[in-house]
Amino acid sequence: MDDLFKKLISHAKEYGFIFPSSEIYDGLSAVYDYGQNGVELKNNIKKYWWDSMVLLHENIVGIDSAIFMHPEIWKASGHVGAFNDPLIDNKDSKKRYRADVLIEDYIEKIESKIRKEVTKAAKRFGDSFDEKQFRETNPRVLSNQKKIDEVRARYVKAAENDDLTEIKQIIIDCEIADPVSGSRNWTDVRQFNLMFETKLGSVSDEAASIYLRPETAQGIFVNFLNVQKSGRMRIPFGIAQIGKAFRNEIVARQFIFRMREFEQMEMQYFVKPGEELKWFETWKEKRMKWHKSLGVADNKLRFHDHDKLAHYANAATDIEFEFPIGFKEVEGIHSRTDFDLSQHQEFSGKKLQFYDPESKENYTPFVIETSIGLDRMFLLIMSNAYKEEKVPNAEGKLEERVVLNLPPVLAPVKLAVLPLVRKDGLPEKAREIMDHLKVEFNCQYEEKDSIGRRYRRQDAIGTPYCITVDHQTIRDNSVTIRYRDDMKQDRIPVAKIREIISDKVSFRTALSRLV
Ligand code: ATP
């Protein structure tokens, strides 16, 4: 595992963002708990997503559907029959992998070789560098690209034909080794259903098998008519939902990147058949803008169009972020045709159509879906924010600080209020300031340790502003405000604190950038 990734995991634990679940019992694999700072950050991400959907679009409404659903739903959606991942075991290390992920990682490795080659050349040629031409002519890039294209084509065909023998053959031919042990001693590839099954009711004999939902989207589809009718919604309109999903993932060794219990933020946008590709493009653009609005650099985000479309989709792309473990999916945007509503119509026997008052016809709407993992987004934000820097201390000597450059709107604590000493009325004054501000934003009062150490602790949790209350405060009602990113300090009147901070940390400001 990447060194930075390891540091991030221990930082998240040390500062109350994420703990392994059931830790005192040695943890539970791929299940995590959010701590006191984690839950604030997570709630802020949720709110930013929710408001960007529901507040900013008058034709998008939210719902909160139950985790348990009628078992027929998962037959209609295809999850009972086909929500499988191809798994493969290494006979020497006894580790289990997803065969498709091994192949994806192999491709990513070659892609990163190409990227290195391009960066090197860009440096060498300076302003006159033409990346497109370089990619089209450089022999090493070309031969690597050919390798990628061949493996992709083989994999897509094998996956389409459900040809597990061929998937294993690709792993053998590419000489893919177990990343842990380096061994190439593989079992055959098998399919594994990812849904958790449980029983409903108190008498187990009579109880029906039900599933913990593996995605939130089906709760939206089965409520399509309820929402459309009760909200008198007209096509196009969207339904958004945030909620838990459960998948018995085969490989779950990447912290909160792949969990067995996680949260999704999904929005299904119902459109007129024939208009879906236009809306697909619109949502691609909107969603990328949302990610970039959180201060993620352009070169850390990319679209990755699906090589293999699900049989019901007519366009699909992922938004990928460059995590410390490489470029990986954070969000999927899919044009799902009328597959879901038609399936539920067939399985339930209920008509799920929209009557278009203009054309005076009934039709089954098509769906564009945006589906993002909340925990993965959390990991993106943490990875993007984590910095180790050398900065001068009070004596002017360089020392290391770890800082989370979180977007202020998402930071768990917006303002720390710090009395310089624990006497002379400073704590009382600090509390008075805090009581005035805490109704508006999350403030933290801290009086222990030197002021320098308190600043470091606030940097480590990403607090954008610290206020220091000193003896001068008592005399003239002014405080020192210290800014997290450049560590600059200003003397300001107490009355001005709210004005300076409020705008910077508000959802209002952040959301207006999206309009
Ligand atoms: P992957 O290929 O990584 O398994 P997926 O394509 O199956 O993901 P979707 O079914 O499209 O994922 O789910 C939508 C989003 O939900 C993903 O983009 C991801 O952010 C999130 N997600 C999916 N599975 C997990 C998981 N096990 N843990 C955390 N987040 C997840």
Coordinates of C-alpha atoms and ligand atoms in Angstrom, one line a residue:
M1 CA 0.0 0.0 0.0
D2 CA 1.2 3.5 -0.8
D3 CA 3.0 5.2 2.0
L4 CA 0.8 8.3 1.8
F5 CA -2.3 6.1 1.9
K6 CA -1.0 4.5 5.1
K7 CA -0.4 7.9 6.7
L8 CA -3.8 9.1 5.7
I9 CA -5.4 6.0 7.4
S10 CA -3.5 6.6 10.7
H11 CA -4.2 10.3 10.6
A12 CA -7.9 9.6 10.1
K13 CA -7.8 7.5 13.2
E14 CA -5.6 9.7 15.4
Y15 CA -7.8 12.7 14.8
G16 CA -11.2 11.2 15.2
F17 CA -12.3 10.9 11.6
I18 CA -12.5 7.1 11.0
F19 CA -12.1 4.1 13.3
P20 CA -12.1 0.5 12.4
S21 CA -15.5 -0.9 13.4
S22 CA -15.6 -3.0 16.6
E23 CA -12.0 -2.3 17.1
I24 CA -11.7 -3.6 20.7
Y25 CA -12.8 -6.9 19.3
D26 CA -10.1 -6.7 16.6
G27 CA -12.3 -5.1 14.0
L28 CA -14.7 -6.3 11.4
S29 CA -13.3 -6.6 7.9
A30 CA -14.1 -3.7 5.6
V31 CA -16.5 -2.1 8.1
Y32 CA -15.7 1.3 9.6
D33 CA -17.1 3.9 12.0
Y34 CA -16.9 7.6 11.6
G35 CA -15.6 9.5 14.6
Q36 CA -16.4 13.0 16.0
N37 CA -14.7 14.9 13.2
G38 CA -15.5 12.3 10.5
V39 CA -19.2 12.5 11.0
E40 CA -19.2 16.3 10.7
L41 CA -17.2 16.1 7.5
K42 CA -19.4 13.4 6.1
N43 CA -22.6 15.3 7.0
N44 CA -21.2 18.4 5.3
I45 CA -20.4 16.4 2.1
K46 CA -24.0 15.0 2.2
K47 CA -25.5 18.5 2.6
Y48 CA -23.4 19.9 -0.2
W49 CA -24.5 17.0 -2.5
W50 CA -28.1 17.1 -1.4
D51 CA -28.5 20.9 -1.7
S52 CA -26.7 20.9 -5.1
M53 CA -29.4 18.5 -6.3
V54 CA -32.6 19.4 -4.5
L55 CA -32.1 23.1 -3.8
L56 CA -30.5 24.1 -7.1
H57 CA -32.9 22.1 -9.3
E58 CA -36.6 22.9 -8.8
N59 CA -37.5 19.7 -10.7
I60 CA -35.4 17.4 -8.4
V61 CA -36.9 16.2 -5.1
G62 CA -35.5 13.8 -2.5
I63 CA -36.8 10.7 -0.8
D64 CA -35.7 8.3 1.9
S65 CA -36.7 4.8 1.2
A66 CA -36.3 1.7 3.4
I67 CA -33.3 -0.5 3.3
F68 CA -35.5 -3.7 3.3
M69 CA -37.5 -4.1 0.2
H70 CA -39.7 -6.7 -1.4
P71 CA -37.5 -9.6 -2.6
E72 CA -39.0 -9.5 -6.0
I73 CA -37.4 -6.1 -6.6
W74 CA -34.0 -7.7 -6.7
K75 CA -35.2 -10.2 -9.3
A76 CA -36.6 -7.5 -11.4
S77 CA -33.4 -5.4 -11.1
G78 CA -31.2 -8.3 -12.1
H79 CA -29.3 -8.4 -8.8
V80 CA -30.4 -11.9 -7.9
G81 CA -29.3 -13.3 -11.2
A82 CA -26.3 -11.2 -12.1
F83 CA -25.0 -9.0 -9.3
N84 CA -21.8 -11.1 -9.3
D85 CA -18.1 -10.4 -9.4
P86 CA -15.6 -12.8 -10.9
L87 CA -13.4 -14.0 -8.0
I88 CA -10.0 -15.7 -8.2
D89 CA -7.8 -17.1 -5.3
N90 CA -4.1 -17.2 -5.2
K91 CA -3.2 -20.7 -4.1
D92 CA 0.0 -19.7 -2.4
S93 CA -1.0 -16.6 -0.5
K94 CA -4.6 -17.8 0.0
K95 CA -5.7 -14.2 -0.8
R96 CA -8.8 -13.6 -2.8
Y97 CA -9.1 -11.1 -5.6
R98 CA -11.6 -9.8 -8.1
A99 CA -10.3 -11.0 -11.5
D100 CA -11.6 -7.9 -13.2
V101 CA -9.7 -5.6 -10.7
L102 CA -6.5 -7.5 -11.2
I103 CA -6.8 -6.9 -15.0
E104 CA -7.8 -3.2 -14.4
D105 CA -4.8 -2.7 -12.2
Y106 CA -2.5 -4.2 -14.8
I107 CA -3.9 -1.7 -17.4
E108 CA -3.5 1.2 -14.9
K109 CA 0.1 0.2 -14.4
I110 CA 0.8 0.5 -18.1
E111 CA -1.2 3.7 -18.3
S112 CA 0.9 5.2 -15.6
K113 CA 4.1 4.2 -17.6
I114 CA 2.7 6.2 -20.5
R115 CA 1.8 9.1 -18.3
K116 CA 5.4 9.2 -17.0
E117 CA 6.8 9.1 -20.5
V118 CA 4.5 12.0 -21.5
T119 CA 5.5 14.1 -18.4
K120 CA 9.2 13.5 -19.1
A121 CA 8.8 14.6 -22.7
A122 CA 6.7 17.6 -21.7
K123 CA 9.6 18.7 -19.5
R124 CA 12.2 18.1 -22.2
F125 CA 10.3 20.0 -25.0
G126 CA 8.8 22.8 -22.9
D127 CA 6.3 25.1 -24.6
S128 CA 6.7 23.4 -28.0
F129 CA 5.4 20.1 -26.7
D130 CA 2.5 18.6 -28.6
E131 CA 1.1 15.8 -26.4
K132 CA -1.2 14.4 -29.1
Q133 CA 1.6 14.1 -31.6
F134 CA 3.9 12.6 -29.0
R135 CA 1.3 9.9 -28.1
E136 CA 0.8 9.1 -31.7
T137 CA 4.4 8.7 -32.6
N138 CA 6.6 7.7 -29.7
P139 CA 7.4 4.0 -30.1
R140 CA 7.3 3.1 -26.4
V141 CA 4.0 4.9 -25.9
L142 CA 2.6 3.2 -29.0
S143 CA 3.6 -0.3 -27.9
N144 CA 2.2 0.2 -24.4
Q145 CA -1.0 1.6 -25.8
K146 CA -1.3 -1.4 -28.1
K147 CA -0.9 -3.7 -25.1
I148 CA -3.7 -1.9 -23.2
D149 CA -6.0 -2.0 -26.2
E150 CA -5.5 -5.7 -26.8
V151 CA -6.1 -6.7 -23.1
R152 CA -9.1 -4.4 -22.9
A153 CA -10.6 -5.9 -26.1
R154 CA -10.1 -9.4 -24.8
Y155 CA -11.5 -8.6 -21.4
V156 CA -14.6 -6.9 -22.8
K157 CA -15.3 -9.9 -25.0
A158 CA -14.8 -12.4 -22.2
A159 CA -17.0 -10.4 -19.8
E160 CA -19.8 -10.1 -22.4
N161 CA -19.7 -13.9 -23.0
D162 CA -19.4 -14.7 -19.3
D163 CA -16.3 -16.6 -20.3
L164 CA -14.5 -17.2 -17.0
T165 CA -11.9 -19.5 -18.5
E166 CA -10.8 -16.7 -20.9
I167 CA -10.7 -14.2 -17.9
K168 CA -8.3 -16.5 -16.2
Q169 CA -6.3 -16.9 -19.4
I170 CA -5.9 -13.1 -19.6
I171 CA -4.4 -13.1 -16.1
I172 CA -2.0 -15.9 -17.1
D173 CA -1.0 -14.3 -20.4
C174 CA -0.4 -10.9 -18.9
E175 CA 1.7 -12.6 -16.2
I176 CA -0.3 -10.9 -13.5
A177 CA 1.1 -11.8 -10.1
D178 CA -0.5 -11.7 -6.6
P179 CA 0.3 -8.1 -5.5
V180 CA 1.0 -9.5 -2.0
S181 CA 3.1 -12.6 -2.6
G182 CA 4.2 -12.2 -6.2
S183 CA 2.9 -15.7 -6.9
R184 CA 1.2 -16.6 -10.2
N185 CA -0.4 -19.8 -8.9
W186 CA -4.1 -19.0 -9.5
T187 CA -7.3 -21.0 -9.0
D188 CA -10.1 -20.9 -11.7
V189 CA -12.3 -17.8 -11.8
R190 CA -15.8 -18.2 -10.2
Q191 CA -18.8 -15.9 -9.9
F192 CA -19.8 -14.6 -6.5
N193 CA -23.1 -12.9 -5.6
L194 CA -22.5 -9.7 -3.6
M195 CA -25.9 -9.4 -1.8
F196 CA -26.3 -10.0 1.9
E197 CA -29.3 -12.2 2.6
T198 CA -31.4 -12.3 5.8
K199 CA -34.8 -13.4 7.0
L200 CA -37.8 -11.3 7.6
G201 CA -40.3 -12.1 10.4
S202 CA -39.9 -14.0 13.7
V203 CA -40.7 -17.5 12.6
S204 CA -37.8 -18.7 10.6
D205 CA -39.7 -21.4 8.7
E206 CA -42.2 -19.1 7.4
A207 CA -39.8 -16.2 6.9
A208 CA -39.1 -15.0 3.5
S209 CA -35.5 -14.4 2.4
I210 CA -34.8 -10.7 1.9
Y211 CA -31.7 -8.8 1.1
L212 CA -29.9 -5.8 2.4
R213 CA -30.1 -3.4 -0.5
P214 CA -26.9 -3.3 -2.5
E215 CA -27.8 0.1 -4.0
T216 CA -30.3 2.9 -3.1
A217 CA -31.5 3.3 -6.7
Q218 CA -34.2 0.7 -6.6
G219 CA -36.0 2.6 -3.8
I220 CA -36.2 5.4 -6.3
F221 CA -37.5 3.4 -9.2
V222 CA -40.3 1.7 -7.2
N223 CA -41.4 5.1 -5.9
F224 CA -41.4 6.7 -9.3
L225 CA -45.2 6.9 -9.5
N226 CA -45.7 7.9 -5.9
V227 CA -43.4 10.9 -6.3
Q228 CA -44.5 11.8 -9.8
K229 CA -48.2 11.8 -8.8
S230 CA -48.0 13.3 -5.3
G231 CA -45.5 15.9 -6.4
R232 CA -47.3 16.5 -9.8
M233 CA -43.9 16.2 -11.4
R234 CA -43.5 16.6 -15.1
I235 CA -40.8 15.0 -17.2
P236 CA -37.9 15.7 -17.0
F237 CA -37.6 15.4 -13.3
G238 CA -35.2 13.8 -10.8
I239 CA -35.4 11.9 -7.5
A240 CA -32.4 12.0 -5.2
Q241 CA -31.6 9.8 -2.2
I242 CA -28.8 9.3 0.3
G243 CA -28.6 6.1 2.2
K244 CA -26.8 2.9 3.2
A245 CA -26.0 0.1 0.8
F246 CA -24.5 -3.3 1.5
R247 CA -22.3 -5.5 -0.6
N248 CA -20.4 -8.6 0.4
E249 CA -17.3 -7.4 -1.5
I250 CA -14.8 -10.1 -2.3
V251 CA -11.8 -7.9 -1.8
A252 CA -12.0 -5.2 0.8
R253 CA -8.6 -4.1 1.7
Q254 CA -8.5 -0.5 0.7
F255 CA -9.8 1.3 3.7
I256 CA -13.1 3.1 3.0
F257 CA -12.6 2.9 -0.7
R258 CA -14.3 -0.5 -0.7
M259 CA -16.5 -1.3 2.2
R260 CA -19.2 -3.9 3.0
E261 CA -21.5 -1.3 4.5
F262 CA -21.4 2.1 2.8
E263 CA -23.5 5.1 1.8
Q264 CA -24.5 6.1 -1.6
M265 CA -25.9 9.4 -3.0
E266 CA -27.9 8.7 -6.0
M267 CA -30.1 10.7 -8.3
Q268 CA -32.3 9.3 -11.1
Y269 CA -33.3 11.7 -13.7
F270 CA -36.4 10.7 -15.7
V271 CA -36.4 11.9 -19.3
K272 CA -38.3 11.5 -22.5
P273 CA -37.1 8.6 -24.6
G274 CA -34.7 9.9 -27.3
E275 CA -33.5 12.8 -25.2
E276 CA -31.4 10.7 -22.9
L277 CA -28.0 11.2 -24.5
K278 CA -28.4 15.0 -24.3
W279 CA -29.2 14.7 -20.6
F280 CA -26.3 12.3 -20.1
E281 CA -23.9 15.0 -21.4
T282 CA -25.6 17.6 -19.2
W283 CA -25.2 15.5 -16.1
K284 CA -21.6 14.6 -16.9
E285 CA -20.8 18.2 -17.1
K286 CA -22.7 19.2 -13.9
R287 CA -21.2 16.4 -11.9
M288 CA -17.6 17.2 -12.9
K289 CA -18.2 20.9 -12.1
W290 CA -19.4 19.8 -8.6
H291 CA -16.2 17.9 -8.0
K292 CA -14.0 20.7 -9.2
S293 CA -15.9 23.2 -7.1
L294 CA -14.4 21.5 -4.1
G295 CA -10.9 22.5 -5.1
V296 CA -9.8 19.4 -6.8
A297 CA -7.2 20.1 -9.5
D298 CA -8.2 19.4 -13.1
N299 CA -5.4 16.8 -13.6
K300 CA -6.6 14.7 -10.6
L301 CA -10.1 14.1 -12.1
R302 CA -11.0 12.4 -15.3
F303 CA -13.8 10.6 -17.1
H304 CA -13.4 7.0 -17.8
D305 CA -16.0 5.7 -20.3
H306 CA -17.1 2.2 -19.8
D307 CA -15.5 -0.3 -22.2
K308 CA -18.3 -2.8 -21.5
L309 CA -21.8 -1.4 -21.3
A310 CA -24.3 -3.2 -19.2
H311 CA -26.9 -4.7 -21.6
Y312 CA -29.5 -2.1 -20.6
A313 CA -27.2 1.0 -20.8
N314 CA -26.6 3.1 -23.9
A315 CA -23.9 5.3 -22.4
A316 CA -21.9 5.1 -19.1
T317 CA -18.9 6.8 -17.7
D318 CA -17.1 7.0 -14.4
I319 CA -15.6 10.1 -12.7
E320 CA -12.2 9.0 -11.5
F321 CA -10.0 10.7 -9.0
E322 CA -6.3 10.1 -8.5
F323 CA -6.2 8.6 -5.0
P324 CA -2.9 7.7 -3.5
I325 CA -3.6 4.2 -4.8
G326 CA -4.1 5.4 -8.4
F327 CA -7.0 6.7 -10.5
K328 CA -10.2 5.1 -9.3
E329 CA -13.9 5.5 -9.6
V330 CA -15.8 7.8 -7.3
E331 CA -19.0 8.3 -9.2
G332 CA -20.8 6.6 -12.0
I333 CA -23.0 8.3 -14.6
H334 CA -25.2 6.0 -16.5
S335 CA -27.8 6.2 -19.2
R336 CA -30.0 3.3 -18.2
T337 CA -32.7 3.5 -20.9
D338 CA -36.2 2.4 -19.6
F339 CA -34.7 -0.9 -18.3
D340 CA -35.5 -0.4 -14.6
L341 CA -39.0 1.0 -14.9
S342 CA -39.9 -1.6 -17.6
Q343 CA -38.6 -4.5 -15.4
H344 CA -40.6 -3.3 -12.4
Q345 CA -43.6 -2.9 -14.6
E346 CA -43.3 -6.5 -15.7
F347 CA -42.5 -8.0 -12.3
S348 CA -45.1 -6.0 -10.3
G349 CA -47.8 -5.9 -12.9
K350 CA -48.3 -2.2 -12.2
K351 CA -48.1 0.4 -14.9
L352 CA -45.1 2.7 -14.4
Q353 CA -45.6 5.3 -17.1
F354 CA -45.9 9.0 -17.6
Y355 CA -48.8 10.7 -19.4
D356 CA -47.4 13.5 -21.4
P357 CA -50.1 16.2 -21.5
E358 CA -48.5 17.9 -24.5
S359 CA -48.2 14.9 -26.9
K360 CA -51.1 13.2 -25.2
E361 CA -49.3 9.9 -25.0
N362 CA -48.1 7.5 -22.3
Y363 CA -44.6 6.4 -22.2
T364 CA -42.0 4.8 -19.9
P365 CA -39.4 7.4 -19.2
F366 CA -35.7 6.8 -19.7
V367 CA -33.3 7.3 -16.9
I368 CA -30.0 9.1 -16.4
E369 CA -28.4 8.1 -13.1
T370 CA -25.7 9.8 -11.1
S371 CA -24.4 7.5 -8.4
I372 CA -21.6 8.5 -6.0
G373 CA -20.3 6.7 -3.0
L374 CA -20.3 9.1 0.0
D375 CA -17.5 7.3 1.8
R376 CA -15.4 7.3 -1.4
M377 CA -16.1 11.0 -1.7
F378 CA -15.0 11.4 1.9
L379 CA -11.7 9.6 1.0
L380 CA -11.3 11.8 -2.1
I381 CA -11.7 15.0 0.1
M382 CA -9.3 13.6 2.7
S383 CA -6.7 12.5 0.1
N384 CA -6.9 15.9 -1.6
A385 CA -6.6 17.8 1.6
Y386 CA -3.8 16.0 3.4
K387 CA -0.4 17.9 3.2
E388 CA 2.8 17.6 5.1
E389 CA 4.7 20.9 5.1
K390 CA 7.8 22.4 6.6
V391 CA 6.9 25.6 8.3
P392 CA 8.8 28.0 10.6
N393 CA 7.8 27.7 14.3
A394 CA 7.7 30.6 16.9
E395 CA 11.6 30.6 17.0
G396 CA 11.9 30.7 13.3
K397 CA 13.1 27.0 13.0
L398 CA 11.5 24.8 10.4
E399 CA 9.3 22.1 11.7
E400 CA 6.8 19.7 10.1
R401 CA 3.1 20.3 10.2
V402 CA 0.4 18.1 8.9
V403 CA -2.5 20.1 7.6
L404 CA -5.8 19.2 6.0
N405 CA -6.6 21.9 3.4
L406 CA -10.3 21.1 3.5
P407 CA -12.7 23.4 1.6
P408 CA -13.9 25.6 4.5
V409 CA -17.6 24.7 3.7
L410 CA -16.8 21.0 4.5
A411 CA -14.4 21.4 7.4
P412 CA -15.7 19.7 10.6
V413 CA -14.8 22.7 12.8
K414 CA -15.0 26.1 11.2
L415 CA -13.5 28.1 14.1
A416 CA -11.3 27.4 17.1
V417 CA -11.5 29.8 20.0
L418 CA -8.3 29.8 22.0
P419 CA -7.6 31.8 25.2
L420 CA -3.9 32.5 25.3
V421 CA -3.7 31.6 29.0
R422 CA -6.1 29.9 31.4
K423 CA -6.5 32.9 33.7
D424 CA -7.1 36.7 33.9
G425 CA -10.6 36.4 32.5
L426 CA -9.4 35.1 29.1
P427 CA -11.3 31.8 29.2
E428 CA -14.5 33.7 30.1
K429 CA -14.0 36.2 27.3
A430 CA -13.3 33.3 24.9
R431 CA -16.5 31.5 25.9
E432 CA -18.5 34.6 25.5
I433 CA -17.2 35.0 21.9
M434 CA -17.9 31.3 21.2
D435 CA -21.4 31.4 22.6
H436 CA -22.2 34.2 20.2
L437 CA -20.9 32.3 17.2
K438 CA -21.7 28.7 17.9
V439 CA -25.3 29.0 16.8
E440 CA -24.1 29.7 13.3
F441 CA -21.0 27.5 12.8
N442 CA -19.2 24.6 14.4
C443 CA -16.8 26.2 16.9
Q444 CA -14.3 24.4 19.2
Y445 CA -13.0 25.8 22.4
E446 CA -9.5 24.7 23.4
E447 CA -7.4 26.0 26.3
K448 CA -4.9 23.2 26.9
D449 CA -1.2 23.3 25.8
S450 CA 0.8 26.1 24.1
I451 CA -0.9 28.1 21.5
G452 CA 1.5 26.7 18.8
R453 CA 0.4 23.1 19.7
R454 CA -3.2 24.1 19.6
Y455 CA -2.8 25.6 16.2
R456 CA -1.2 22.3 15.0
R457 CA -4.0 20.3 16.3
Q458 CA -6.5 22.5 14.5
D459 CA -4.4 22.3 11.3
A460 CA -4.6 18.5 11.6
I461 CA -8.4 18.5 11.5
G462 CA -8.6 21.2 8.9
T463 CA -10.0 24.1 10.9
P464 CA -9.8 27.1 8.6
Y465 CA -9.8 29.8 11.3
C466 CA -8.4 30.1 14.8
I467 CA -9.2 33.1 17.1
T468 CA -6.8 33.8 19.9
V469 CA -8.1 35.7 22.9
D470 CA -5.3 37.6 24.8
H471 CA -4.9 40.4 27.3
Q472 CA -5.4 43.0 24.7
T473 CA -8.8 41.5 24.0
I474 CA -10.0 42.5 27.4
R475 CA -8.7 46.0 26.9
D476 CA -9.9 46.8 23.4
N477 CA -12.2 43.9 22.3
S478 CA -9.9 42.7 19.5
V479 CA -8.6 39.2 18.8
T480 CA -6.0 37.6 16.6
I481 CA -7.4 35.6 13.7
R482 CA -5.1 33.0 12.2
Y483 CA -5.6 31.5 8.8
R484 CA -4.9 27.8 8.3
D485 CA -3.5 27.7 4.8
D486 CA -1.0 30.5 4.9
M487 CA -0.8 30.8 8.7
K488 CA -1.0 34.6 8.5
Q489 CA -2.4 36.4 11.5
D490 CA -4.4 39.6 11.6
R491 CA -5.7 41.7 14.5
I492 CA -9.4 42.3 14.2
P493 CA -12.3 43.6 16.3
V494 CA -14.4 40.8 17.9
A495 CA -17.4 42.3 16.1
K496 CA -15.8 41.5 12.7
I497 CA -15.2 37.7 13.3
R498 CA -18.6 36.7 12.0
E499 CA -18.4 38.9 8.9
I500 CA -15.0 37.5 7.9
I501 CA -15.8 33.8 8.4
S502 CA -19.4 33.5 7.7
D503 CA -19.2 34.0 4.0
K504 CA -16.2 31.7 3.5
V505 CA -17.7 28.7 5.3
S506 CA -21.3 29.0 4.2
F507 CA -23.1 26.6 1.9
R508 CA -24.7 29.6 0.4
T509 CA -21.4 30.8 -1.0
A510 CA -20.3 27.4 -2.1
L511 CA -23.6 26.6 -3.8
S512 CA -23.7 29.9 -5.6
R513 CA -20.6 28.8 -7.5
L514 CA -22.6 26.0 -9.0
V515 CA -25.5 28.0 -10.3
Ligands
ATP1 P1 -16.7 -0.8 -8.3 O1 -16.4 -1.1 -9.7 O2 -15.6 0.1 -7.6 O3 -17.0 -2.0 -7.5 P2 -19.3 -0.2 -9.0 O4 -19.1 0.2 -10.4 O5 -19.9 -1.5 -8.7 O6 -18.0 0.1 -8.2 P3 -21.7 1.3 -8.6 O7 -22.5 0.1 -8.5 O8 -21.8 2.1 -9.9 O9 -20.2 0.9 -8.3 O10 -21.9 2.2 -7.4 C1 -21.9 3.6 -7.4 C2 -20.9 4.2 -6.5 O11 -21.0 3.7 -5.2 C3 -19.4 4.0 -6.9 O12 -19.0 4.9 -7.8 C4 -18.7 4.1 -5.6 O13 -18.4 5.4 -5.3 C5 -19.7 3.6 -4.5 N1 -19.4 2.3 -4.1 C6 -19.7 1.1 -4.8 N2 -19.3 0.0 -4.0 C7 -18.7 0.5 -2.9 C8 -18.1 -0.1 -1.8 N3 -18.0 -1.4 -1.7 N4 -17.6 0.8 -0.8 C9 -17.7 2.1 -0.9 N5 -18.3 2.7 -2.0 C10 -18.8 2.0 -3.0

